[in-house]
Short mmCIF file of C-alpha atoms and ligand atoms in Angstrom, two decimals:
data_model
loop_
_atom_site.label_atom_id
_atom_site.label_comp_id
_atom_site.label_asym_id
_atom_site.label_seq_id
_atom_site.Cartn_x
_atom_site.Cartn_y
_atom_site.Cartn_z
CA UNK A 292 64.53 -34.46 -28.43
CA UNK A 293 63.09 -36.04 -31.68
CA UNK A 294 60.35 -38.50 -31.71
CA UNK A 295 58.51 -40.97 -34.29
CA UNK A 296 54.61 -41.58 -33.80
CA UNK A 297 53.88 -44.14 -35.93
CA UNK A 298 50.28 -44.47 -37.01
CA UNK A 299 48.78 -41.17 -37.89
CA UNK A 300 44.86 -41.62 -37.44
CA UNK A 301 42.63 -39.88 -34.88
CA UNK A 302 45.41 -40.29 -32.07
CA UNK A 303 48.68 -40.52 -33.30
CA UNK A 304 48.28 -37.46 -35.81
CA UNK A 305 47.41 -35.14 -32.81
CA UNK A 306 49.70 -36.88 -30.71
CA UNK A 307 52.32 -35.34 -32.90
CA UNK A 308 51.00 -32.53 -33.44
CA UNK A 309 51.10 -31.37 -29.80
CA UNK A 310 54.55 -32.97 -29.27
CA UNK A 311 55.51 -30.69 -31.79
CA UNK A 312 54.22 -27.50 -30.19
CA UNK A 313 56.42 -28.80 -26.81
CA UNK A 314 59.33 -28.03 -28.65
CA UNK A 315 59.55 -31.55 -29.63
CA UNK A 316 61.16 -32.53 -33.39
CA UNK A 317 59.03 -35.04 -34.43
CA UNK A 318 58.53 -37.60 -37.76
CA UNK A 319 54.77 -38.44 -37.73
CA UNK A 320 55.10 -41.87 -39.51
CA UNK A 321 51.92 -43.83 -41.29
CA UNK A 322 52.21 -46.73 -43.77
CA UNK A 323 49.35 -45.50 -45.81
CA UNK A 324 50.65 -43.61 -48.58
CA UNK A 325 47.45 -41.29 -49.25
CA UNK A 326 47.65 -39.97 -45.81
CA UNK A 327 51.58 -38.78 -45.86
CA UNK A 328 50.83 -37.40 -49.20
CA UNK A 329 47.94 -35.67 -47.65
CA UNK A 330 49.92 -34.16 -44.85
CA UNK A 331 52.71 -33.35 -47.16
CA UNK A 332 50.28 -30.94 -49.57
CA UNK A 333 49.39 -29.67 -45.49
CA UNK A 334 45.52 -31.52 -46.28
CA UNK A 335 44.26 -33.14 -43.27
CA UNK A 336 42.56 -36.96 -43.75
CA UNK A 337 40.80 -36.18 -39.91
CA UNK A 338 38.39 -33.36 -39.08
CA UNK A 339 39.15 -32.66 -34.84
CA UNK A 340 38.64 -29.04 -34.21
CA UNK A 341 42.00 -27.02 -33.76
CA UNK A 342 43.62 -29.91 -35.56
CA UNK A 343 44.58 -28.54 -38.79
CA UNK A 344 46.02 -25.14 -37.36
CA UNK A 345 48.45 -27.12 -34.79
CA UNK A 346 49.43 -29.48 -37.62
CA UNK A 347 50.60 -26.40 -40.37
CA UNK A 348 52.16 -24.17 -37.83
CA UNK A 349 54.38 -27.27 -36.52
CA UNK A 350 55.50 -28.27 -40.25
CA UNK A 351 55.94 -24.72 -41.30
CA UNK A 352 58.08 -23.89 -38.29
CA UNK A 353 60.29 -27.65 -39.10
CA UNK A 354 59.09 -29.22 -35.56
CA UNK A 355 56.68 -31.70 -37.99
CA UNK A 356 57.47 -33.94 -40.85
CA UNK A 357 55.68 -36.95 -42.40
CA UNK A 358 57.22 -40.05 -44.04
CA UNK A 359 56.21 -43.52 -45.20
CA UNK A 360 59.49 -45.09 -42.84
CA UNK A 361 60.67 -44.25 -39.50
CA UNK A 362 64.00 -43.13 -38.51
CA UNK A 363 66.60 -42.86 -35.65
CA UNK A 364 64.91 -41.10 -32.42
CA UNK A 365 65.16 -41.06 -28.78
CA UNK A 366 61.31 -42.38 -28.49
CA UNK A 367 58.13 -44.06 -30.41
CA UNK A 368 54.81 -43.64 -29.58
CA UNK A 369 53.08 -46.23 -31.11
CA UNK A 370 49.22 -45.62 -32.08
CA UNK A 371 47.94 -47.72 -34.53
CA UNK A 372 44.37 -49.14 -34.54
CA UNK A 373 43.74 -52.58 -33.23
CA UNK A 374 40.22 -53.64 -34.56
CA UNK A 375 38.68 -56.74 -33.77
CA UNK A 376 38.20 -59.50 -36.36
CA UNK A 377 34.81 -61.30 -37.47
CA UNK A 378 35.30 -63.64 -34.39
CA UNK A 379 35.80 -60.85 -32.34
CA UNK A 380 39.57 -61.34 -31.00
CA UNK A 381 41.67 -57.86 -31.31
CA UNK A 382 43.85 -57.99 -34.30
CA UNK A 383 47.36 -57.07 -33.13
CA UNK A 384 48.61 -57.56 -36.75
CA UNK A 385 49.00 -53.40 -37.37
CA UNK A 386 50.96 -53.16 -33.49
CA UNK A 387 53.42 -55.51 -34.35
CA UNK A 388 53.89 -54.47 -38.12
CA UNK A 389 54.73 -50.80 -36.33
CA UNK A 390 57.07 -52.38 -34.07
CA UNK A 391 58.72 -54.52 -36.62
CA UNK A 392 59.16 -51.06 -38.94
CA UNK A 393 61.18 -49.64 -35.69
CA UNK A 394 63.25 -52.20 -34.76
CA UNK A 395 66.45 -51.12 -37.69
CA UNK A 396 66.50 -48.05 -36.01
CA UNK A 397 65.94 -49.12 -31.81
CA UNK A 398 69.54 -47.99 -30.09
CA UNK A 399 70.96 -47.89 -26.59
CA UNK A 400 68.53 -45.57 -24.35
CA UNK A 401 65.25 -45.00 -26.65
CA UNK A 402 62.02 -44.93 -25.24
CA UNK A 403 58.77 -47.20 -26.94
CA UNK A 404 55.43 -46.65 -26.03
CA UNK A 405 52.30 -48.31 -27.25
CA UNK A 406 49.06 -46.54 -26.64
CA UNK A 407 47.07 -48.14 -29.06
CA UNK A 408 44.24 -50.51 -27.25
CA UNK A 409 45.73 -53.93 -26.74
CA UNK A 410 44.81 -57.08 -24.00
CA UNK A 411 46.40 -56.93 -20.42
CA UNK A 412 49.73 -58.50 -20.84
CA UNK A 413 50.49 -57.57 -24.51
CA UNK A 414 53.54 -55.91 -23.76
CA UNK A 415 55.02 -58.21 -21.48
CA UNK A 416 54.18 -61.36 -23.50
CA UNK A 417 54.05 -60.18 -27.45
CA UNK A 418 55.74 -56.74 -27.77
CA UNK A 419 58.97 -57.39 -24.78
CA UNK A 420 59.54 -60.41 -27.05
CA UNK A 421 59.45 -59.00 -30.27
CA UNK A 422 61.70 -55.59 -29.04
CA UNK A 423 64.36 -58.38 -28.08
CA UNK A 424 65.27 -59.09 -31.61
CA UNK A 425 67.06 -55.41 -31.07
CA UNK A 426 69.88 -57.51 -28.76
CA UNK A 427 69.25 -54.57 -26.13
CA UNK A 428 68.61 -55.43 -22.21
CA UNK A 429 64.55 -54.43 -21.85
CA UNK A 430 64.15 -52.11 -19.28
CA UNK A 431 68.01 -51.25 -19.10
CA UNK A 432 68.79 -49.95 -22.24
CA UNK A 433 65.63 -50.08 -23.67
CA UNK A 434 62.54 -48.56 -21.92
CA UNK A 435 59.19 -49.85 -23.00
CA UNK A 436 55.62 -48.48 -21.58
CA UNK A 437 52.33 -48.95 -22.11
CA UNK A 438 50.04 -45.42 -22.31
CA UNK A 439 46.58 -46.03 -22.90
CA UNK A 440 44.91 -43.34 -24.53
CA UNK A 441 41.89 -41.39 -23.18
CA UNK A 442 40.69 -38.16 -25.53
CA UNK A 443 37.53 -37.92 -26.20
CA UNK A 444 36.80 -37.64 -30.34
CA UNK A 445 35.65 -33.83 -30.72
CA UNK A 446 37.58 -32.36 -27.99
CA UNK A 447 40.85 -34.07 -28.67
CA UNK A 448 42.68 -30.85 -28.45
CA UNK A 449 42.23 -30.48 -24.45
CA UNK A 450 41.93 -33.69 -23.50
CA UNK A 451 45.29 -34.76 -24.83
CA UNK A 452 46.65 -31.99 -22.83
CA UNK A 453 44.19 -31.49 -19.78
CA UNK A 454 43.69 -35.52 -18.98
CA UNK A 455 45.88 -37.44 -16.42
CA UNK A 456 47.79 -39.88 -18.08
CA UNK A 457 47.95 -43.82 -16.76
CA UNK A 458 51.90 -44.81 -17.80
CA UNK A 459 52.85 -48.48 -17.24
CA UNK A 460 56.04 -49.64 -17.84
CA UNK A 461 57.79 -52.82 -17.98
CA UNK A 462 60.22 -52.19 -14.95
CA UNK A 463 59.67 -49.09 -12.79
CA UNK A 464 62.46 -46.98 -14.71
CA UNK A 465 60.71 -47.27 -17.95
CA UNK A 466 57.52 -45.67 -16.72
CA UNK A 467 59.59 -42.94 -15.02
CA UNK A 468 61.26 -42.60 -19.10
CA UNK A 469 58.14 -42.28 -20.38
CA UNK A 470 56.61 -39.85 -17.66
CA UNK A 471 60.01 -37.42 -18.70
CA UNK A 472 58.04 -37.32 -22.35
CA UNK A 473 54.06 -36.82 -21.30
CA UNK A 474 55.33 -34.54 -18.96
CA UNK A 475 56.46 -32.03 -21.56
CA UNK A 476 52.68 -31.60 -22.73
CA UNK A 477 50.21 -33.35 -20.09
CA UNK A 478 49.01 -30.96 -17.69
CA UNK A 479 47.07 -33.66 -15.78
CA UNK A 480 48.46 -36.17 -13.31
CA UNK A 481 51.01 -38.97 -14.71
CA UNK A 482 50.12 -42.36 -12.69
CA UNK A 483 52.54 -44.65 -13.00
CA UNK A 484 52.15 -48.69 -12.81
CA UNK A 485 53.04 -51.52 -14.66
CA UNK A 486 52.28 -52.32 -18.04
CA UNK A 487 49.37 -55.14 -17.73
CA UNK A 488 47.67 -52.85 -15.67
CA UNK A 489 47.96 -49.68 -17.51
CA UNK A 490 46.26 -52.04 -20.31
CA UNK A 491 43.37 -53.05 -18.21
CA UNK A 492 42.25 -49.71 -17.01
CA UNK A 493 41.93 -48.59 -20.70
CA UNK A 494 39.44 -51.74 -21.34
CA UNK A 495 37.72 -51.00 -17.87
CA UNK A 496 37.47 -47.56 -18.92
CA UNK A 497 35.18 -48.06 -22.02
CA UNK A 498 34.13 -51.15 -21.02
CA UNK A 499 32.26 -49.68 -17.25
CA UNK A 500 30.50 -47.06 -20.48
CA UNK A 501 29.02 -49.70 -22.62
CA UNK A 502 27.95 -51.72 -19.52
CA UNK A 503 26.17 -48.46 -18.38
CA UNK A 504 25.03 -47.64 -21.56
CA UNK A 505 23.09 -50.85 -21.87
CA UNK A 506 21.59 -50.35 -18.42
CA UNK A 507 20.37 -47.21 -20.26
CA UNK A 508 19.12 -49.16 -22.90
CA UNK A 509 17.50 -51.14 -20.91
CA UNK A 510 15.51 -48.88 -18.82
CA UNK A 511 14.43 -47.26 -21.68
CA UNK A 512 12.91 -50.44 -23.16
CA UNK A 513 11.17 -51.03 -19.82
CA UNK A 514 9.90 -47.23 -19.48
CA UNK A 515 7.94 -47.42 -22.39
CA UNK A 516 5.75 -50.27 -21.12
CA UNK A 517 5.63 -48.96 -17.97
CA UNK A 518 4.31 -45.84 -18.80
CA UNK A 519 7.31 -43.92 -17.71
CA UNK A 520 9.19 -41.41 -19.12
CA UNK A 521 12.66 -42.52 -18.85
CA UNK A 522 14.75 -39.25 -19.42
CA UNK A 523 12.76 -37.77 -16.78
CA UNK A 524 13.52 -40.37 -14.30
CA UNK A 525 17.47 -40.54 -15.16
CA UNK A 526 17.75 -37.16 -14.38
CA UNK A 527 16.17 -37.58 -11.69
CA UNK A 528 18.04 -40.50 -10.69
CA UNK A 529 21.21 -38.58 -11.50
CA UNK A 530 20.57 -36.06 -8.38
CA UNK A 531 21.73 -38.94 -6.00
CA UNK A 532 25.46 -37.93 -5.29
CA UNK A 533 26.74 -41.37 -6.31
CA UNK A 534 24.39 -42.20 -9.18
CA UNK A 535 25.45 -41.31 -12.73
CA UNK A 536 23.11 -43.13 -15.52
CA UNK A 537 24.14 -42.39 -19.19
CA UNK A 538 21.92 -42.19 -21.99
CA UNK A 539 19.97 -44.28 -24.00
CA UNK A 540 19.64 -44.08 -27.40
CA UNK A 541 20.13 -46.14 -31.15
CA UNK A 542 22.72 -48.40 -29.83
CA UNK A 543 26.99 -47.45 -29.30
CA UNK A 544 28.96 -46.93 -32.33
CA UNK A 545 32.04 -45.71 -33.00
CA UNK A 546 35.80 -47.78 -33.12
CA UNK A 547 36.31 -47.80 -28.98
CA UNK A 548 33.15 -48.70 -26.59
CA UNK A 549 31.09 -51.04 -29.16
CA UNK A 550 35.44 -52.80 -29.68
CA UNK A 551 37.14 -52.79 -26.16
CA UNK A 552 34.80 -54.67 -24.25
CA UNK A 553 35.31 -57.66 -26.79
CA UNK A 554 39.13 -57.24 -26.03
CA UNK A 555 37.91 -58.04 -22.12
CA UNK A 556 35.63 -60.66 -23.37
CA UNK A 557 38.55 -62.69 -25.41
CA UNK A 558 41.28 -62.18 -22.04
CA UNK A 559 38.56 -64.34 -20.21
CA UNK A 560 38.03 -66.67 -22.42
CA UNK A 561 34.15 -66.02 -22.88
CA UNK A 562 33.84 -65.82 -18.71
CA UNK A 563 32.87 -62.02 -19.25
CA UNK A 564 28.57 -62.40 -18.76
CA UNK A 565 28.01 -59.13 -17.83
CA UNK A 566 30.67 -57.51 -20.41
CA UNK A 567 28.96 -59.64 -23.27
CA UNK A 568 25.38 -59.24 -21.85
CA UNK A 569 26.17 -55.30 -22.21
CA UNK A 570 27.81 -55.48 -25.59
CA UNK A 571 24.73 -57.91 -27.17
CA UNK A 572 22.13 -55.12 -25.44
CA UNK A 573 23.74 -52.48 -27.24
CA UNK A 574 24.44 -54.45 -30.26
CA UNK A 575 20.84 -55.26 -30.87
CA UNK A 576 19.88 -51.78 -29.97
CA UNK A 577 19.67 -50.52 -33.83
CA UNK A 578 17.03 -53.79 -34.46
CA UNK A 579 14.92 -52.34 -31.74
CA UNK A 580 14.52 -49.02 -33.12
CA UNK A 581 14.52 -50.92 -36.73
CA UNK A 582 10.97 -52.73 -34.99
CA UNK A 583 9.71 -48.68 -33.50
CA UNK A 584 9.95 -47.37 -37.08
CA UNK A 585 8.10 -50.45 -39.11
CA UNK A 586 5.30 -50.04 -36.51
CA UNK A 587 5.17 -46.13 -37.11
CA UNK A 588 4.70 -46.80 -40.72
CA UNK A 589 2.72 -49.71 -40.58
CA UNK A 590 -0.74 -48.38 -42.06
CA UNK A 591 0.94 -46.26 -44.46
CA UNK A 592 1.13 -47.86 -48.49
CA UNK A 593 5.06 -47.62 -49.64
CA UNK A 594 6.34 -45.64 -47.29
CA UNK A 595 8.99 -43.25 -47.35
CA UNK A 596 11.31 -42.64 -44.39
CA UNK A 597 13.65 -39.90 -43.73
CA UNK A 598 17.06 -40.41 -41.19
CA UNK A 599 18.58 -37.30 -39.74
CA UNK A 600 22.14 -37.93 -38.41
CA UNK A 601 24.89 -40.66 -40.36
CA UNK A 602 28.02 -40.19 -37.72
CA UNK A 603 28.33 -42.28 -34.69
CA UNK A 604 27.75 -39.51 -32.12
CA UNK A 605 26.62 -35.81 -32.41
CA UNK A 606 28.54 -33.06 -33.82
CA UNK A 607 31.33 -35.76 -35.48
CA UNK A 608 31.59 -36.45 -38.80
CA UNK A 609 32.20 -40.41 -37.96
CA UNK A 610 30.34 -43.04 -39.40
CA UNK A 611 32.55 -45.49 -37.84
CA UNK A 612 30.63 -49.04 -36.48
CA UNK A 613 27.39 -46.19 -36.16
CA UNK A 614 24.13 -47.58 -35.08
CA UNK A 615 22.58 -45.18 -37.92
CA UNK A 616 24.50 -47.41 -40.63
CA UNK A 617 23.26 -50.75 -39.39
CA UNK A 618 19.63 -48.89 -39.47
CA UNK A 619 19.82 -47.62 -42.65
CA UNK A 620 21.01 -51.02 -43.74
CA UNK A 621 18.37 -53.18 -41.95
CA UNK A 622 15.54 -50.71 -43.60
CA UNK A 623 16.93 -50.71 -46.91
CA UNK A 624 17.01 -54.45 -46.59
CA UNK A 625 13.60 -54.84 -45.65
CA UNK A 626 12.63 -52.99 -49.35
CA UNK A 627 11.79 -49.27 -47.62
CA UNK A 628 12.70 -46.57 -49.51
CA UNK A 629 14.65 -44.32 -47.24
CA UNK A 630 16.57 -40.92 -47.56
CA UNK A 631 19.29 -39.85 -44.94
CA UNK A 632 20.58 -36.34 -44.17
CA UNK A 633 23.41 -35.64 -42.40
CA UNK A 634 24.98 -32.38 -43.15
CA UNK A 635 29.03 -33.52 -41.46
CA UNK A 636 29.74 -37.20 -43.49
CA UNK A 637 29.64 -36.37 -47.06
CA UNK A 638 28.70 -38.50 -49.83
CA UNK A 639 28.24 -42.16 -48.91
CA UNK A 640 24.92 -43.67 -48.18
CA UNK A 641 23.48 -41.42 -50.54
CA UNK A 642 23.56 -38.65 -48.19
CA UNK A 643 21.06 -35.80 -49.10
CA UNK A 644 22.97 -32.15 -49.17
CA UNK A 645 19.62 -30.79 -48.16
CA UNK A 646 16.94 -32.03 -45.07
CA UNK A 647 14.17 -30.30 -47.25
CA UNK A 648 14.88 -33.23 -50.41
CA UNK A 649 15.60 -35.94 -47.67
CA UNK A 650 12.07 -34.95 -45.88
CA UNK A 651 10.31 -34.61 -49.24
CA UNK A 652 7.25 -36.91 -49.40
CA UNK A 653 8.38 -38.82 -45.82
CA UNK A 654 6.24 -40.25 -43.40
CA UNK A 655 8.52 -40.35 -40.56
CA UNK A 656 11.66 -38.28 -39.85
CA UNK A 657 13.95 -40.48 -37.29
CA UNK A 658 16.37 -38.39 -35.69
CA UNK A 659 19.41 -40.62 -35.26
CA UNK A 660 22.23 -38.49 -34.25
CA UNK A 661 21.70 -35.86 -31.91
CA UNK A 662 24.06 -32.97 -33.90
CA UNK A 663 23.14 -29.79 -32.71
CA UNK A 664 22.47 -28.51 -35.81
CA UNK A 665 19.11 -30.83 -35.81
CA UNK A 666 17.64 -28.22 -33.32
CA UNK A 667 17.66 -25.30 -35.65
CA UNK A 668 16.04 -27.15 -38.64
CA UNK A 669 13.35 -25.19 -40.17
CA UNK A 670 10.59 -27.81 -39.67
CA UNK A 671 7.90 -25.55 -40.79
CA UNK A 672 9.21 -25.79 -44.20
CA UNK A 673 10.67 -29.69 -43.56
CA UNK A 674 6.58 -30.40 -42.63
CA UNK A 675 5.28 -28.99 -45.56
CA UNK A 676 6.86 -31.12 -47.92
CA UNK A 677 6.14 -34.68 -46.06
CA UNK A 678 3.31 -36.78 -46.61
CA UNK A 679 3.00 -37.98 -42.91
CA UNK A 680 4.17 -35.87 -40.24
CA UNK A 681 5.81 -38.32 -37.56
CA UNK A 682 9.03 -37.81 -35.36
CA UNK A 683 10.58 -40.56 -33.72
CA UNK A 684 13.15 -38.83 -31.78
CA UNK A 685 15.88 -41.69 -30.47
CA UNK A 686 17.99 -39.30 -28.75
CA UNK A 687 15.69 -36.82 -26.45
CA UNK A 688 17.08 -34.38 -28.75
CA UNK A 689 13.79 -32.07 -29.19
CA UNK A 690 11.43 -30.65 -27.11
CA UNK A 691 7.97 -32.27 -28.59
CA UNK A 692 6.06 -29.33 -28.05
CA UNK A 693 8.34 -27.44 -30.61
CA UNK A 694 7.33 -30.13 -33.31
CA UNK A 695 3.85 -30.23 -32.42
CA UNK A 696 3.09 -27.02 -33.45
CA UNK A 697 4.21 -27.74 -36.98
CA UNK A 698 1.59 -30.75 -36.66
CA UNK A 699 4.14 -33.45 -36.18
CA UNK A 700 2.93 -36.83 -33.89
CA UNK A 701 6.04 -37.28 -31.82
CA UNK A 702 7.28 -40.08 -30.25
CA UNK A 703 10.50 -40.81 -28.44
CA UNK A 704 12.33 -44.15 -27.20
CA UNK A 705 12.04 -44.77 -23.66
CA UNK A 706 8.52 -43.24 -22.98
CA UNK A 707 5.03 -44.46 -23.28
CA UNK A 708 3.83 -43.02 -26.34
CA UNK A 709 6.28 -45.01 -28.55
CA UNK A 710 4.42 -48.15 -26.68
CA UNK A 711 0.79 -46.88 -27.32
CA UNK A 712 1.70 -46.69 -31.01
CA UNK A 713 3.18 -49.97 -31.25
CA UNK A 714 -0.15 -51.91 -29.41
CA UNK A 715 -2.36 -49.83 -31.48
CA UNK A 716 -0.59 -50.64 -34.85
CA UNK A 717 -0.89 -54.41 -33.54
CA UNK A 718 -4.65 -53.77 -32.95
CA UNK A 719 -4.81 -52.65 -36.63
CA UNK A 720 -3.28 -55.58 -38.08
N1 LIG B 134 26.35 -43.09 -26.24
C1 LIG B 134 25.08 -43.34 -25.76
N2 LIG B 134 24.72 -42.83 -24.55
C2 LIG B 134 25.58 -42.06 -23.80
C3 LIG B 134 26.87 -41.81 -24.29
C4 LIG B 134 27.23 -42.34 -25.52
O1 LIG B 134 24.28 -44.03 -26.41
O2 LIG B 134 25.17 -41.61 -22.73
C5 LIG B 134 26.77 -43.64 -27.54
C6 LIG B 134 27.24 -42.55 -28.52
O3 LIG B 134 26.15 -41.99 -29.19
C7 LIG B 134 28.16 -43.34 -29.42
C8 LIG B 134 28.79 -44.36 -28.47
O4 LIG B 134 27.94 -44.42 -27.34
O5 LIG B 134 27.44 -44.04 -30.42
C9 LIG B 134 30.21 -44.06 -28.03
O6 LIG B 134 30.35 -42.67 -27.82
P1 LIG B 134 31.05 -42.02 -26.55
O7 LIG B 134 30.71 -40.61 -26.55
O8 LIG B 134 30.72 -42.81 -25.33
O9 LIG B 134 32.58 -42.27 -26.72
P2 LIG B 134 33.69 -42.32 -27.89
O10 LIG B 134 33.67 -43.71 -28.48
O11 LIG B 134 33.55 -41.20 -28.83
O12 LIG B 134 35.02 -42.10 -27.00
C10 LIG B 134 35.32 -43.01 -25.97
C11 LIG B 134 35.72 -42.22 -24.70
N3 LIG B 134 35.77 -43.12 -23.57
C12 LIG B 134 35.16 -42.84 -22.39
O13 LIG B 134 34.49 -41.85 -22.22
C13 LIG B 134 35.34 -43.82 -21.28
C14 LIG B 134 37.07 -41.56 -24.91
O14 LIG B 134 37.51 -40.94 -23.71
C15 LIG B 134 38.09 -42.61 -25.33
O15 LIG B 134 39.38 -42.05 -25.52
C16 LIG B 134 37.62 -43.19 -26.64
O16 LIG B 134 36.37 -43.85 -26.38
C17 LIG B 134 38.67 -44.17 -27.14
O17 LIG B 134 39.40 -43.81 -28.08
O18 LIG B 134 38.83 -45.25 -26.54
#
C-alpha cells in the first residue's frame, strides 16, 4: 500500500512516520522546501520525543521518502495547518492548495482524508466540490473522510497509536476505506460517522478545554480576593467523581485551544457567548499577570525582571501563540527591562543560555512555564545574584517553602497573598 501525507509539520510528519513502521510505503509531501531538504540530510525541523529515531529507521529501510510534489497512491492524508486570520475566520487557503496539488494524480479507488482542523461541513461543501474536478463518482470511486486529529504535543508517539480515532466519511463506505488504513496502526477504537460530525467533535474537543480553562481562570482571579487558595480548593473539588477543573495559569497558548474555538465561533455566526466569553477570559489572561508583576515592582527604581519559561506549555520547546510572548511583549512595551530564560526555545527573544545571567540584578523572577527543569534550579546561587528576591509563581509550580528559605517573598496567582501585595502597593502610591 503506498500513501502521500501531505503537510509535514507536528502531525503529518509523525503521521508518516508511523505509517511507515506499519509496513506502509509512504511519500511524506510538504511545499516548504527547507523542510524536505531537512528530512532529506535525515535533520528533523520538529523536536517530539521518539520522533527522529522512527523517521531515520523508516527512510533507511525505503518505507519513507520526502518530496516537494505528490505522486500516484492508493490514499492522502491531508494535514496541513489551518490558522485563523486577523478577523479570526480559519484560513482554508493551505487545505485546498494540498488538495489542488493531488488532484493530477486522484484515480479510480484512492482514499483522501483531511485531518487538519476545518468547520463542520468543510468536506461536504468545499473539499467534495473541489475533488469533483477529478470526473470520479465521490463516495464510489473516490472515498473521502474526515479524521480529526487528537495527539497531544509531547507524547505524540503513543497517542497517535494508543487514541481512538473519530473517522467520518462522506457516505458510509468511505469511512469503512479509511478505517482499513487507521486500522493498520491505531490500537484504540475507530468510530465511524459522517464527515460534519467528525469535524465538530474535534472543535468540541478543544473548545469544552478552553471553556474550562477560563473557568480556571476565573476562579483563580476570584480566590485571591477571597482569601482562598485556589489550587487547594480544585483539588479538592476534583475528588467529586464527576468534577474535573483544569488549571489556571498565564493564559492558553499554543496553535489548537487558543484557534479552534474561533473556528466554532465563525460556524455560528458570532452566536457562540460562552465559546467567545471563554476565549476573551483566556485571551486577556497574559494582561492580568502583566498588572500582578507592575504591582510587585512598583516601589522598586528601574526595575529589572527575570521570565523563566518561553514555550507555550511545560517541557515543549513551542513558542507558538504562548501567553509568555504576549508578556514579554506587553513588559517590554511598557519600557521594563526584562531578561527571559528558557533553556528548550533557542535564540529568539533574547533568550539567556544561563538562569544565573537572566536572574542577575532582578527583582522578580516570574515563572511562566511550568518545565520541570524549573524545579531543580539552584536558587541559592539564582538569589544571590538578584537585587530583590520575589517569585511570582503563575503555574503552582513550586512549593513556597522551598524558596523561602533562600529568602525569596513568594506569591502565586489564585491565592491571597498576590491580593495583599497588590492593595498594599495601592496604599503606597
Ligand atoms: N493550560 C492551562 N491549564 C490547563 C491545561 C492547559 O492553562 O489545565 C494551557 C497550557 O499551558 C497551554 C494551553 O493551555 O498554554 C494549551 O495546552 P494543552 O496542554 O491544553 O493542549 P495542546 O494545545 O498542547 O494540545 C491540545 C490537546 N487537546 C485536548 O486535550 C482536548 C491535544 O489532544 C490536541 O490534539 C491538540 O490540542 C490539537 O492539535 O488540537
Amino acid at each position: 500500500m503506498q500513501v502521500n501525507v501531505i503537510g509535514l509539520g507536528y502531525i503529518g510528519l509523525p503521521t508518516a512516520a508511523v505509517l511507515a513502521e506499519h509496513g506502509i510505503d509512504v511519500r511524506g509531501v510538504d511545499i516548504n522546501a527547507a523542510v524536505i531538504a531537512t528530512l532529506n540530510r535525515s535533520g528533523i525541523p520538529i523536536n517530539e520525543p521518539g520522533l527522529r529515531d522512527s523517521v531515520r529507521t523508516q527512510m533507511t529501510e525505503g518505507r519513507l521518502r520526502f518530496s516537494a510534489v505528490p505522486d500516484y497512491a492508493d490514499a492522502y492524508i491531508i494535514a496541513v495547518q489551518t490558522p485563523v486570520g486577523p478577523d479570526r475566520s480559519p484560513d482554508l487557503s493551505y487545505v485546498h492548495a494540498a488538495v489542488d496539488s493531488i488532484i493530477p494524480y486522484l484515480r479510480e479507488g484512492n482514499l483522501v482524508v483531511v485531518e487538519s482542523t476545518i468547520p463542520p461541513g468543510t468536506v461536504n461543501r468545499h473539499i467534495v466540490p473541489q475533488l469533483k474536478q477529478t470526473g470520479l463518482d465521490i463516495g464510489r470511486q473516490l472515498f473521502v473522510a474526515y479524521s480529526p486529529e487528537r495527539v497531544y504535543p509531547g507524547n505524540v508517539w503513543s497517542e497517535l497509536v494508543g487514541n481512538d480515532r473519530i473517522i467520518g466519511g462522506v457516505n458510509e463506505e468511505s469511512a469503512r476505506e479509511a478505517a482499513k488504513l487507521y486500522g493498520r496502526f491505531v490500537k484504540g477504537s475507530i468510530h465511524l460517522t459522517d464527515s460534519a460530525t467528525a469535524e465538530m467533535v474535534k472543535l468540541m474537543e478543544n473548545t469544552s478545554r478552553d471553556v474550562n480553562i477560563a473557568f480556571a481562570n476565573e476562579m483563580a482571579r476570584i480566590s485571591e480576593s477571597a482569601g482562598i487558595n485556589v489550587w487547594e480548593a480544585i483539588r479538592l473539588a476534583n475528588t467529586h467523581p464527576r468534577v474535573r477543573i483544569l488549571q489556571p495559569g498565564p493564559g492558553v497558548g499554543g496553535h489548537c485551544i487558543a484557534v479552534d474555538p474561533w473556528f466554532i465561533v465563525d460556524s455560528a455566526h458570532g452566536d457562540a457567548p460562552l465559546t467567545l466569553l471563554a476565549r476573551t477570559i483566556n485571551d486577556h489572561t497574559p494582561a492580568r499577570i502583566v498588572r500582578m508583576i507592575e504591582s510587585l515592582v512598583a516601589g522598586i527604581d528601574t526595575p529589572v525582571l527575570t521570565l523563566l519559561g518561553l514555550a507555550y506549555k511545560g517541557n515543549s520547546d513551542d513558542t507558538r501563540g504562548s501567553p509568555s510572548v504576549a508578556i514579554l511583549q506587553a513588559l517590554l512595551s511598557k519600557g521594563y527591562a526584562v531578561n527571559v530564560f528558557d533553556p528548550y526555545t533557542g535564540n529568539a527573544y533574547g533568550n539567556k543560555s544561563s538562569v544565573y545571567e537572566a536572574a542577575e540584578r532582578s527583582d522578580c523572577l516570574i515563572l511562566l512555564t511550568d518545565h520541570a527543569v524549573f524545579r531543580e534550579l539552584d536558587y541559592t546561587r539564582i538569589a544571590a545574584g538578584m537585587n530583590t528576591r520575589q517569585f511570582l509563581d503563575t503555574r503552582n509550580a513550586l512549593d513556597p517553602a522551598d524558596l523561602e528559605i533562600h529568602g525569596f517573598a513568594c506569591y502565586r496567582i489564585g491565592t491571597p497573598g498576590i491580593n495583599r501585595t497588590r492593595s498594599r502597593e495601592a496604599d503606597d502610591h
